[in-house]
PDB file of C-alpha atoms in Angstrom:
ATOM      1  CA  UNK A   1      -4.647 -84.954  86.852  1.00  0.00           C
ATOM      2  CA  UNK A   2      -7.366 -82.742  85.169  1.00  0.00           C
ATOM      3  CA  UNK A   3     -11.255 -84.504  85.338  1.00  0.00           C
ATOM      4  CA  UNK A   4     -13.377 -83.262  82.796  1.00  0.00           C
ATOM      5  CA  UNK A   5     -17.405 -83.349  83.298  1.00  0.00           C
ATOM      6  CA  UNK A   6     -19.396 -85.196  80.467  1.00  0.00           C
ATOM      7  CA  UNK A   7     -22.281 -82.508  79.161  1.00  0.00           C
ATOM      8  CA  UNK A   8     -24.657 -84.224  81.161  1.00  0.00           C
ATOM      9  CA  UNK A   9     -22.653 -84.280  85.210  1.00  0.00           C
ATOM     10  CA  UNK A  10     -22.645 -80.622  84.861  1.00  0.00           C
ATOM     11  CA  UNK A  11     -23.919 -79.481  88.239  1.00  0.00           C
ATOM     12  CA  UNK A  12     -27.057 -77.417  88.577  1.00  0.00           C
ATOM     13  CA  UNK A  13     -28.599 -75.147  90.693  1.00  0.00           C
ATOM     14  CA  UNK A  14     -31.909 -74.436  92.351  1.00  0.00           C
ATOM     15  CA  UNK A  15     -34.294 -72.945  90.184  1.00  0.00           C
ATOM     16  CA  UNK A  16     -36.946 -72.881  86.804  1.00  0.00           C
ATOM     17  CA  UNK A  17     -35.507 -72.940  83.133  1.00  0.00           C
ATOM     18  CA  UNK A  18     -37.013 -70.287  81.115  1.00  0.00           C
ATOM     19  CA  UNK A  19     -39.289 -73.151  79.458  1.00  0.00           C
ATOM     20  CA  UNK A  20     -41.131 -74.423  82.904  1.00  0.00           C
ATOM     21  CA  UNK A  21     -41.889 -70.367  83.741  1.00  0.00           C
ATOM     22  CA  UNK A  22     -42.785 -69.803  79.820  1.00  0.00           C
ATOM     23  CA  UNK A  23     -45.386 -73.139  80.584  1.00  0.00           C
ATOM     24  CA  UNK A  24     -46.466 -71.656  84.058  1.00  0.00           C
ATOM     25  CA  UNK A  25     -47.381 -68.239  82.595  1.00  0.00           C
ATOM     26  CA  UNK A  26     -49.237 -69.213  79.831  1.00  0.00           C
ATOM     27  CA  UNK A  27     -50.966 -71.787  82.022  1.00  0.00           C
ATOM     28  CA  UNK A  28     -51.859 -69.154  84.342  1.00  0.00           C
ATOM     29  CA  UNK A  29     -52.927 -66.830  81.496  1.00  0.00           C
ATOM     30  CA  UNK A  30     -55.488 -69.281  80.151  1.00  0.00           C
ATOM     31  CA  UNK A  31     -56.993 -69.969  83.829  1.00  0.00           C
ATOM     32  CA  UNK A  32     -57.287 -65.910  84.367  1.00  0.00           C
ATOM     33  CA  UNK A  33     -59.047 -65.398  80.824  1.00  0.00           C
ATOM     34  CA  UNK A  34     -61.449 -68.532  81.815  1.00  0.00           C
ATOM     35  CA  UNK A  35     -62.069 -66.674  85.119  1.00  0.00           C
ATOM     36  CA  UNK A  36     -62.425 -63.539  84.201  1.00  0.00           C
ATOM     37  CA  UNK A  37     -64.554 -64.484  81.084  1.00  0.00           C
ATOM     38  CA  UNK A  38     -67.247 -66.814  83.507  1.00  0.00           C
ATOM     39  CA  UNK A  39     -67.337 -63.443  85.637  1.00  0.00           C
ATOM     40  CA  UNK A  40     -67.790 -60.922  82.993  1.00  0.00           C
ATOM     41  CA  UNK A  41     -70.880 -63.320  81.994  1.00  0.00           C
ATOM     42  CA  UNK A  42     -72.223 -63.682  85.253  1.00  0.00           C
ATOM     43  CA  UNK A  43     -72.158 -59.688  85.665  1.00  0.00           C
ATOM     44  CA  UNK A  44     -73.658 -59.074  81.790  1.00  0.00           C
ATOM     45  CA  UNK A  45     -76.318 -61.564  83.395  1.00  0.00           C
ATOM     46  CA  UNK A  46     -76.730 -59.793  86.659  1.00  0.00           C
ATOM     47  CA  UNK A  47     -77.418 -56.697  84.972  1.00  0.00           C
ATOM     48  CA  UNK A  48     -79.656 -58.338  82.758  1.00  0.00           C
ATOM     49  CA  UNK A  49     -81.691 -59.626  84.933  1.00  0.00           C
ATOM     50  CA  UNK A  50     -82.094 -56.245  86.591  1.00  0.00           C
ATOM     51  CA  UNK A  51     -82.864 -54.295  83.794  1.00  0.00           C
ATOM     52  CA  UNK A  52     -85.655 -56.879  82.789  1.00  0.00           C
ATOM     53  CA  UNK A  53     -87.076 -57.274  86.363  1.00  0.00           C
ATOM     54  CA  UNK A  54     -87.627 -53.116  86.612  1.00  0.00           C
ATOM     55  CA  UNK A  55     -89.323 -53.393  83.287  1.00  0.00           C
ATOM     56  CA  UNK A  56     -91.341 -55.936  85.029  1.00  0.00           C
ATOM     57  CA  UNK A  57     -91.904 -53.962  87.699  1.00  0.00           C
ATOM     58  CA  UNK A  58     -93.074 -50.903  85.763  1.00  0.00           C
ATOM     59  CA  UNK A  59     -95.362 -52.620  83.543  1.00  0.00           C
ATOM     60  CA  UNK A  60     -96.945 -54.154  86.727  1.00  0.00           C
ATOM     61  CA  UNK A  61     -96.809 -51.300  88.761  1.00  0.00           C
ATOM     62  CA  UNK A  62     -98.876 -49.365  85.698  1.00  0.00           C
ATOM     63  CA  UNK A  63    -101.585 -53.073  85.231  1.00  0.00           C
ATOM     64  CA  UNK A  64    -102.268 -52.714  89.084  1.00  0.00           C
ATOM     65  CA  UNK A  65    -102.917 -49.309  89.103  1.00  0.00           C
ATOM     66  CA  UNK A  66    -105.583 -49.625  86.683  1.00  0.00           C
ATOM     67  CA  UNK A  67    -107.225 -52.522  88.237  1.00  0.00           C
ATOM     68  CA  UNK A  68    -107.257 -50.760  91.135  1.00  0.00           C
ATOM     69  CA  UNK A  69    -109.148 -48.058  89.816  1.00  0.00           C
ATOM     70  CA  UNK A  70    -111.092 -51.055  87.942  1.00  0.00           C
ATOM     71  CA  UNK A  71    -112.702 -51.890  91.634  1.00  0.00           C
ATOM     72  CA  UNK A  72    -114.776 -48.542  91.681  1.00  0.00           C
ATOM     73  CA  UNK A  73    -115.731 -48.186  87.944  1.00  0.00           C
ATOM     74  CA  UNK A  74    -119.173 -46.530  87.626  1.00  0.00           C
ATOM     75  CA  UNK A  75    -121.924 -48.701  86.218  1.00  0.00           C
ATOM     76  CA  UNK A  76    -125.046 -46.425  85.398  1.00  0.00           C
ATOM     77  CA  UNK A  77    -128.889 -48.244  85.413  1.00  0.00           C
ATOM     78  CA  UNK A  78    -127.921 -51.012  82.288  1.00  0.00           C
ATOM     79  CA  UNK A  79    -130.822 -49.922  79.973  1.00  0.00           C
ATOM     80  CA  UNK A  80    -129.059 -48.492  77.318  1.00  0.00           C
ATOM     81  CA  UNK A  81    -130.862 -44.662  77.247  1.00  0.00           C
ATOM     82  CA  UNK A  82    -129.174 -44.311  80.668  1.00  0.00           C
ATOM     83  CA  UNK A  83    -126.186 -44.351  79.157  1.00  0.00           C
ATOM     84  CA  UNK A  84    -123.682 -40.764  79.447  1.00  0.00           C
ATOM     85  CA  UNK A  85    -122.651 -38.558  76.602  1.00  0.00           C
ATOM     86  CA  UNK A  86    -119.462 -37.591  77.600  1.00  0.00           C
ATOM     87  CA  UNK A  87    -117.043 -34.941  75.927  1.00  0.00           C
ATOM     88  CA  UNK A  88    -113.758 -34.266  76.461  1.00  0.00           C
ATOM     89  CA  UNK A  89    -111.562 -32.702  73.423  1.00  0.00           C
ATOM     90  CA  UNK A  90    -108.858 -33.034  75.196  1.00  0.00           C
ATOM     91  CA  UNK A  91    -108.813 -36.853  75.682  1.00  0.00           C
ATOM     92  CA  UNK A  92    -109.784 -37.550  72.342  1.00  0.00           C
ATOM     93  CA  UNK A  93    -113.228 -38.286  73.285  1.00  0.00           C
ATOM     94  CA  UNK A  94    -116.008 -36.648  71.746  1.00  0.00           C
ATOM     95  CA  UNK A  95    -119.915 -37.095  71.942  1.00  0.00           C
ATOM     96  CA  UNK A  96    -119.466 -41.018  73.027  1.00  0.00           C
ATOM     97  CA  UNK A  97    -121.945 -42.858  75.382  1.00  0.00           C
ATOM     98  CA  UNK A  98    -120.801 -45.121  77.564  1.00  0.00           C
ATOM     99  CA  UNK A  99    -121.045 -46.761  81.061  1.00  0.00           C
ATOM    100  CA  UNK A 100    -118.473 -47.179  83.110  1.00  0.00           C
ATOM    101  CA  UNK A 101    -115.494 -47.202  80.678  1.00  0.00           C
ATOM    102  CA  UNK A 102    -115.040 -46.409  76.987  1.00  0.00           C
ATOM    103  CA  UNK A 103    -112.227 -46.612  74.842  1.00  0.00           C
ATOM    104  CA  UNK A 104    -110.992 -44.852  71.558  1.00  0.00           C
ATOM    105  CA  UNK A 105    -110.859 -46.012  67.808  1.00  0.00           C
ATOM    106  CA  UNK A 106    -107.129 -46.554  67.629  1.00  0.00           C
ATOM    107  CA  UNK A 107    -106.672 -48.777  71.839  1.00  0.00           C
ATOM    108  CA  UNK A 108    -104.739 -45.998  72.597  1.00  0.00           C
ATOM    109  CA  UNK A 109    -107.195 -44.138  75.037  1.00  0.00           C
ATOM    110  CA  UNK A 110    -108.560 -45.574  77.812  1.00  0.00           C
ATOM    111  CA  UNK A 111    -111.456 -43.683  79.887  1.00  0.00           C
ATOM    112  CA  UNK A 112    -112.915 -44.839  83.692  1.00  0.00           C
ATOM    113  CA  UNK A 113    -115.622 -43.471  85.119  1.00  0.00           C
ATOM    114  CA  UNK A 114    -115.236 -44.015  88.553  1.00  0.00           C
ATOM    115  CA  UNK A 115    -117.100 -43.389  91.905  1.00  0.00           C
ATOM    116  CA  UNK A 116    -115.054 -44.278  95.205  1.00  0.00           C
ATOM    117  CA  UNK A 117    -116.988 -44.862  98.464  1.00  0.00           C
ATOM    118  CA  UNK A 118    -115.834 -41.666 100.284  1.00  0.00           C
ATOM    119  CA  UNK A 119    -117.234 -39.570  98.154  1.00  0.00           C
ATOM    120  CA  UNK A 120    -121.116 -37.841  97.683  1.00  0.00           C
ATOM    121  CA  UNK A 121    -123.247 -39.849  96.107  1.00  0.00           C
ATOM    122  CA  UNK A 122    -123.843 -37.445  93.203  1.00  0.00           C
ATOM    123  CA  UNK A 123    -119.212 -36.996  92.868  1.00  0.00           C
ATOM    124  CA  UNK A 124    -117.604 -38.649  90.683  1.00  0.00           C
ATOM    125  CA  UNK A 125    -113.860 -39.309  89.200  1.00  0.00           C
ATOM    126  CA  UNK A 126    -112.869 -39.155  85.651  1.00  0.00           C
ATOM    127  CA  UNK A 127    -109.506 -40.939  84.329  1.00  0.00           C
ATOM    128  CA  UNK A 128    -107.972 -40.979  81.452  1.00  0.00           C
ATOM    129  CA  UNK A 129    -105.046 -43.209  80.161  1.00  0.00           C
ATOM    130  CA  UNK A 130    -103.325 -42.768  77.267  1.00  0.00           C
ATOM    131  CA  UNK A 131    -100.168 -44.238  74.910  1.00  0.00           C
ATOM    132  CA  UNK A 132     -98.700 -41.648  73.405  1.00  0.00           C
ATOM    133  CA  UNK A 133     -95.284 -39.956  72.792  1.00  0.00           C
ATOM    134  CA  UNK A 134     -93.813 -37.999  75.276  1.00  0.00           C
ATOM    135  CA  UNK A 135     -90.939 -36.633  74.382  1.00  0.00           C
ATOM    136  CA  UNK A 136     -88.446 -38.643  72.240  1.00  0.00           C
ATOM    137  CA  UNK A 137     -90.478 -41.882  73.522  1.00  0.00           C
ATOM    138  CA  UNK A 138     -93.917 -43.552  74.182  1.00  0.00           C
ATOM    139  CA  UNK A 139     -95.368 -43.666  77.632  1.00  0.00           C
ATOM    140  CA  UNK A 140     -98.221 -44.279  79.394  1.00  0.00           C
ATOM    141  CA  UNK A 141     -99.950 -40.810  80.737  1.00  0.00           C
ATOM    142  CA  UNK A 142    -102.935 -40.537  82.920  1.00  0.00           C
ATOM    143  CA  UNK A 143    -105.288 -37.664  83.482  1.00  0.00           C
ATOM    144  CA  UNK A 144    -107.915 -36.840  86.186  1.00  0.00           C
ATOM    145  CA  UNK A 145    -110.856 -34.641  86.521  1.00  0.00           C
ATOM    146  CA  UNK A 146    -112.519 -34.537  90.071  1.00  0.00           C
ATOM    147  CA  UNK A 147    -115.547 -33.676  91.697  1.00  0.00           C
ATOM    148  CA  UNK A 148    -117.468 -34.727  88.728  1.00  0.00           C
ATOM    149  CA  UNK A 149    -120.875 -34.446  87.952  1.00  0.00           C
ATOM    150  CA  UNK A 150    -123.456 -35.657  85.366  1.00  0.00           C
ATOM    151  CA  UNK A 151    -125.831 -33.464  84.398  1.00  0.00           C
ATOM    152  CA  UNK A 152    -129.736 -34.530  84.812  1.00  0.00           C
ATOM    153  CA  UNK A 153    -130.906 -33.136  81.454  1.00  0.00           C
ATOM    154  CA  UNK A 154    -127.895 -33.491  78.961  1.00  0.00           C
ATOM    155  CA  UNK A 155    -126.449 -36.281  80.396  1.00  0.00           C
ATOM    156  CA  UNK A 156    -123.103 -34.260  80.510  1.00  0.00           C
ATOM    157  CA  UNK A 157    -120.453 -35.335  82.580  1.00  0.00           C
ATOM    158  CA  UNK A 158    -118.596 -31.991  84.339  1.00  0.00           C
ATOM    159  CA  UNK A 159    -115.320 -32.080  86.047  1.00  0.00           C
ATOM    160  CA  UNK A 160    -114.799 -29.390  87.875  1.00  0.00           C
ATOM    161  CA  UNK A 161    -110.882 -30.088  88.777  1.00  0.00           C
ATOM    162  CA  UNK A 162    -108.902 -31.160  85.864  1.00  0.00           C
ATOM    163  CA  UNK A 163    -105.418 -32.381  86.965  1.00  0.00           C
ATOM    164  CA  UNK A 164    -102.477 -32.125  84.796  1.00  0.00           C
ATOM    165  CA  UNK A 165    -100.930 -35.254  82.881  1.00  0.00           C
ATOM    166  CA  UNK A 166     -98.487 -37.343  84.630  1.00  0.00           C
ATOM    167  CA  UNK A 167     -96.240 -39.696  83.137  1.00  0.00           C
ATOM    168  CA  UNK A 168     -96.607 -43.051  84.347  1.00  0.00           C
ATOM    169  CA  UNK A 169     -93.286 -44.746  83.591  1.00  0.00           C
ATOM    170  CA  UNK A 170     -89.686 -43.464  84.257  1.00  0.00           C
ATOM    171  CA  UNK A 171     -87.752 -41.664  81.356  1.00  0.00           C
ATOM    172  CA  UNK A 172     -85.463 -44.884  80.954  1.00  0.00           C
ATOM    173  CA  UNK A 173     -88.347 -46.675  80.251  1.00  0.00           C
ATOM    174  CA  UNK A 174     -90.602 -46.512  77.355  1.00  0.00           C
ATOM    175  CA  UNK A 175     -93.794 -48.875  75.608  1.00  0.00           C
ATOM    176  CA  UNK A 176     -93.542 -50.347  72.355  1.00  0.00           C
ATOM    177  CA  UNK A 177     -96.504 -48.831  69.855  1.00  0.00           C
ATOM    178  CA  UNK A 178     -94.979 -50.385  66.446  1.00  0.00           C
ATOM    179  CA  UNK A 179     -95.310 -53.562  66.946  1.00  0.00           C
ATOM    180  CA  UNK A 180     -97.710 -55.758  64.933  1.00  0.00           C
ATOM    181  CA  UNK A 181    -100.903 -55.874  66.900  1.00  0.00           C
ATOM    182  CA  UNK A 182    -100.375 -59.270  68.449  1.00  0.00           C
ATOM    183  CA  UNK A 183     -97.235 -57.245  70.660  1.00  0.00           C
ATOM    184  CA  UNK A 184     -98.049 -53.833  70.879  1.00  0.00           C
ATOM    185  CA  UNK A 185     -98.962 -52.002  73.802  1.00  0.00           C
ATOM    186  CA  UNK A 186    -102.877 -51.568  73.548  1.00  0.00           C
ATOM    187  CA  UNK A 187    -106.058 -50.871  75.210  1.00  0.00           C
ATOM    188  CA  UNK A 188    -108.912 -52.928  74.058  1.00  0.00           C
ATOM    189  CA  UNK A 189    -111.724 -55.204  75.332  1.00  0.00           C
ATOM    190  CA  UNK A 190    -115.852 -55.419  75.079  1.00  0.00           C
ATOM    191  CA  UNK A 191    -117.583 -52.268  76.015  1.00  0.00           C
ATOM    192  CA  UNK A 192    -120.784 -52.720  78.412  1.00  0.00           C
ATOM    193  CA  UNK A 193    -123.360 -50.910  76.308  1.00  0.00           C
ATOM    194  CA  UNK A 194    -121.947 -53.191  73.423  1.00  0.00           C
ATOM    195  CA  UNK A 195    -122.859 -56.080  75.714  1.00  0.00           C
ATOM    196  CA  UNK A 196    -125.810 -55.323  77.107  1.00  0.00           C
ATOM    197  CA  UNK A 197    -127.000 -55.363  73.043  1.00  0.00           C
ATOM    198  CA  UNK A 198    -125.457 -58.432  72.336  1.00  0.00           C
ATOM    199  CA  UNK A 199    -127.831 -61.902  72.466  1.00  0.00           C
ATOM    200  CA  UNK A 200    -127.521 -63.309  74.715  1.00  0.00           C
ATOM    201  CA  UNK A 201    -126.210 -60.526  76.308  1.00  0.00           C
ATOM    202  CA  UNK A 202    -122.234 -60.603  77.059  1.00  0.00           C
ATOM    203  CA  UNK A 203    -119.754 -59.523  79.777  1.00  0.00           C
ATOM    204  CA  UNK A 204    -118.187 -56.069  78.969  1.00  0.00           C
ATOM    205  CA  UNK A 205    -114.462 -56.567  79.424  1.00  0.00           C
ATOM    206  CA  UNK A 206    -111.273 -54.656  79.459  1.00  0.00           C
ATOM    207  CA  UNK A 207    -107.770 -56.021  78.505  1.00  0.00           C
ATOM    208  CA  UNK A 208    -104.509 -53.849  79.194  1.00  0.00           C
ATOM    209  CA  UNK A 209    -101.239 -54.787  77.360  1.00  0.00           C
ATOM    210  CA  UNK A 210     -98.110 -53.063  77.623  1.00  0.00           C
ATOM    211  CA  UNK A 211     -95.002 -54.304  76.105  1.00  0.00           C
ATOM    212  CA  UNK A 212     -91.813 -52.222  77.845  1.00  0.00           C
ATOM    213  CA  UNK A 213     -88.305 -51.364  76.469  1.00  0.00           C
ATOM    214  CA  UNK A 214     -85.062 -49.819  77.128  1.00  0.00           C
ATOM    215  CA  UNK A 215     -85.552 -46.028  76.072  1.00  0.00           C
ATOM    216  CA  UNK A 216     -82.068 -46.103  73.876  1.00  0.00           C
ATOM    217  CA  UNK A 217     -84.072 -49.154  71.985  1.00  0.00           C
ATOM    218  CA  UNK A 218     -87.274 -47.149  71.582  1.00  0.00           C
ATOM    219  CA  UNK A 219     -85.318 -44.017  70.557  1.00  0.00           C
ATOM    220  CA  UNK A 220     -83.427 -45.648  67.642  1.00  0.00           C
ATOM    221  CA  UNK A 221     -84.323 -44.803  63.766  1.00  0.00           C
ATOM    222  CA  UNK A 222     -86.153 -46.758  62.233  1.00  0.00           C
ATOM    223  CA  UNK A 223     -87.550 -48.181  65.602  1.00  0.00           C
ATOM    224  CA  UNK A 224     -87.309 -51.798  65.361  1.00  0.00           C
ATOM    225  CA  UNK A 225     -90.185 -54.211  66.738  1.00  0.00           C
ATOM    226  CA  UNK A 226     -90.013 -56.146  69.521  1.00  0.00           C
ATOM    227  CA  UNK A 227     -89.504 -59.450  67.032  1.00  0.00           C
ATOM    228  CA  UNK A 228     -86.474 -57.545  65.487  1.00  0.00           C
ATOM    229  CA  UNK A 229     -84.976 -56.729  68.558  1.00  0.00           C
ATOM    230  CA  UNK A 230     -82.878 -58.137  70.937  1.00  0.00           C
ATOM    231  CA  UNK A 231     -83.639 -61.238  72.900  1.00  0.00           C
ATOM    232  CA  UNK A 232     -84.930 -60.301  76.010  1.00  0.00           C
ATOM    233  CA  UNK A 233     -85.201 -56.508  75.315  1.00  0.00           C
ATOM    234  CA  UNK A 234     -89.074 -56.176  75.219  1.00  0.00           C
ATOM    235  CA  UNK A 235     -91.370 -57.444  78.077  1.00  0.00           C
ATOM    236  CA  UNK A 236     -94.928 -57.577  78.129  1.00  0.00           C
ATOM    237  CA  UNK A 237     -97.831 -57.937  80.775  1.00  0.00           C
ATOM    238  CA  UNK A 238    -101.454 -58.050  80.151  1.00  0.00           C
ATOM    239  CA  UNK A 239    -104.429 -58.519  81.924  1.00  0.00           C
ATOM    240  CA  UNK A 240    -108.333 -58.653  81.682  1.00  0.00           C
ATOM    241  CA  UNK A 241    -110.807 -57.124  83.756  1.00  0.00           C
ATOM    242  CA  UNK A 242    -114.404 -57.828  83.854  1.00  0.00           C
ATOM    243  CA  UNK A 243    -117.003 -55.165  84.077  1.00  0.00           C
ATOM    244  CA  UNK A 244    -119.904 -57.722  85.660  1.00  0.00           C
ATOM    245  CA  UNK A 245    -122.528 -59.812  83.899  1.00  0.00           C
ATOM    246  CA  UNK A 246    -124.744 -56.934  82.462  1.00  0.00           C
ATOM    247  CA  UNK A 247    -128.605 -57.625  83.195  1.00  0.00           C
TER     248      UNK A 247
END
């Protein structure tokens, strides 16, 4: 007698049909490219993160500095004809009085007259900040003369040690200058001889801002603005400093 099997009682074996491991693999696929994809985020952001808080730190690093010096700034007798002539080519100042601190026509220059306890009474430090290119990119530079002296009868101030210029932020860092105004990296602020003539007289004040961005951003042509660029890719710090209530 010969038993045939219906299409159904065939008997089967252990195993996965070719559909189940077709299902499995593309189930797998999609949980790898949803892993993968919330890692690849979470390292974009890492690195993010990083890049923004050593532009933070650079910035910072640049505002303390100059409050620091801030702390020892030179304030000569406040009526006005005691103020100094000062010249210095160089810096871009020429033939200015000031006391104390000065800055130039276009907030890029910043100058500090300075006078730090160790030193004679008649010595005195010169400093000079500046935004400017260096290079393929803007930076913040600073200057210093030492051992200076003002003269009695011209009112000069000499430096007799004139250090070279040093660069203030690292060459993958630079500042943003073409930005409108209300961004841009800028010295300004209320200068103490112009507040001593104000009525009633005023608090001379300095304000620092420096807005900092990737080199490759500030190297591009045309150089966008910070509002053009990238979210994220500029950061700025500012601070002001006050020079004392002048009497």
């Amino acid at each position: 007698m010969i038993k045939v099997l219906g299409p159904n009682l065939t008997p089967r074996k252990d195993g996965f049909t070719l559909l189940e491991l077709l299902v499995a693999v593309t189930i797998f696929s999609g949980l790898m490219i949803v892993v993968l994809g919330s890692f690849s985020r979470s390292a974009f952001s890492l690195a993010g993160v990083n890049s923004l808080r050593q532009r933070s730190q650079a910035a910072r690093g640049v505002v303390d500095t100059i409050g620091n010096d801030w702390q020892f700034l030179y304030l000569q007798n406040s009526d006005r004809s005691q103020s100094v002539n000062f010249i210095d080519n160089d810096a871009g100042f020429q033939n200015i009085q000031y006391r104390g601190f000065s800055l130039s026509t276009d907030n890029n220059r910043l100058l500090l007259l300075l006078k730090y306890p160790d030193q004679s009474t008649t010595e005195l430090v010169r400093r000079v900040y500046e935004l400017k290119e260096i290079g393929a990119r803007s930076s913040v530079s600073v200057t210093e003369g030492r051992r200076c002296q003002i003269n009695n009868q011209s009112q000069l101030i000499e430096c007799q040690d004139l250090g070279p210029s040093s660069d203030l932020f690292p060459d993958d860092l630079a500042i943003d200058l073409v930005s409108d105004p209300t961004a841009r990296s800028q010295f300004t602020g209320l200068l103490v001889n112009d507040a001593s003539g104000l009525n009633p007289s005023q608090t001379g004040y300095l304000q620092v801002r420096l807005t900092v961005e990737p080199t490759e951003l500030a190297t591009l042509q045309p150089q966008p603005t910070c509002q053009e660029a990238p979210p994220g890719s500029c950061y700025t710090v500012s601070t002001t400093l006050n020079a004392g209530v002048v009497r």
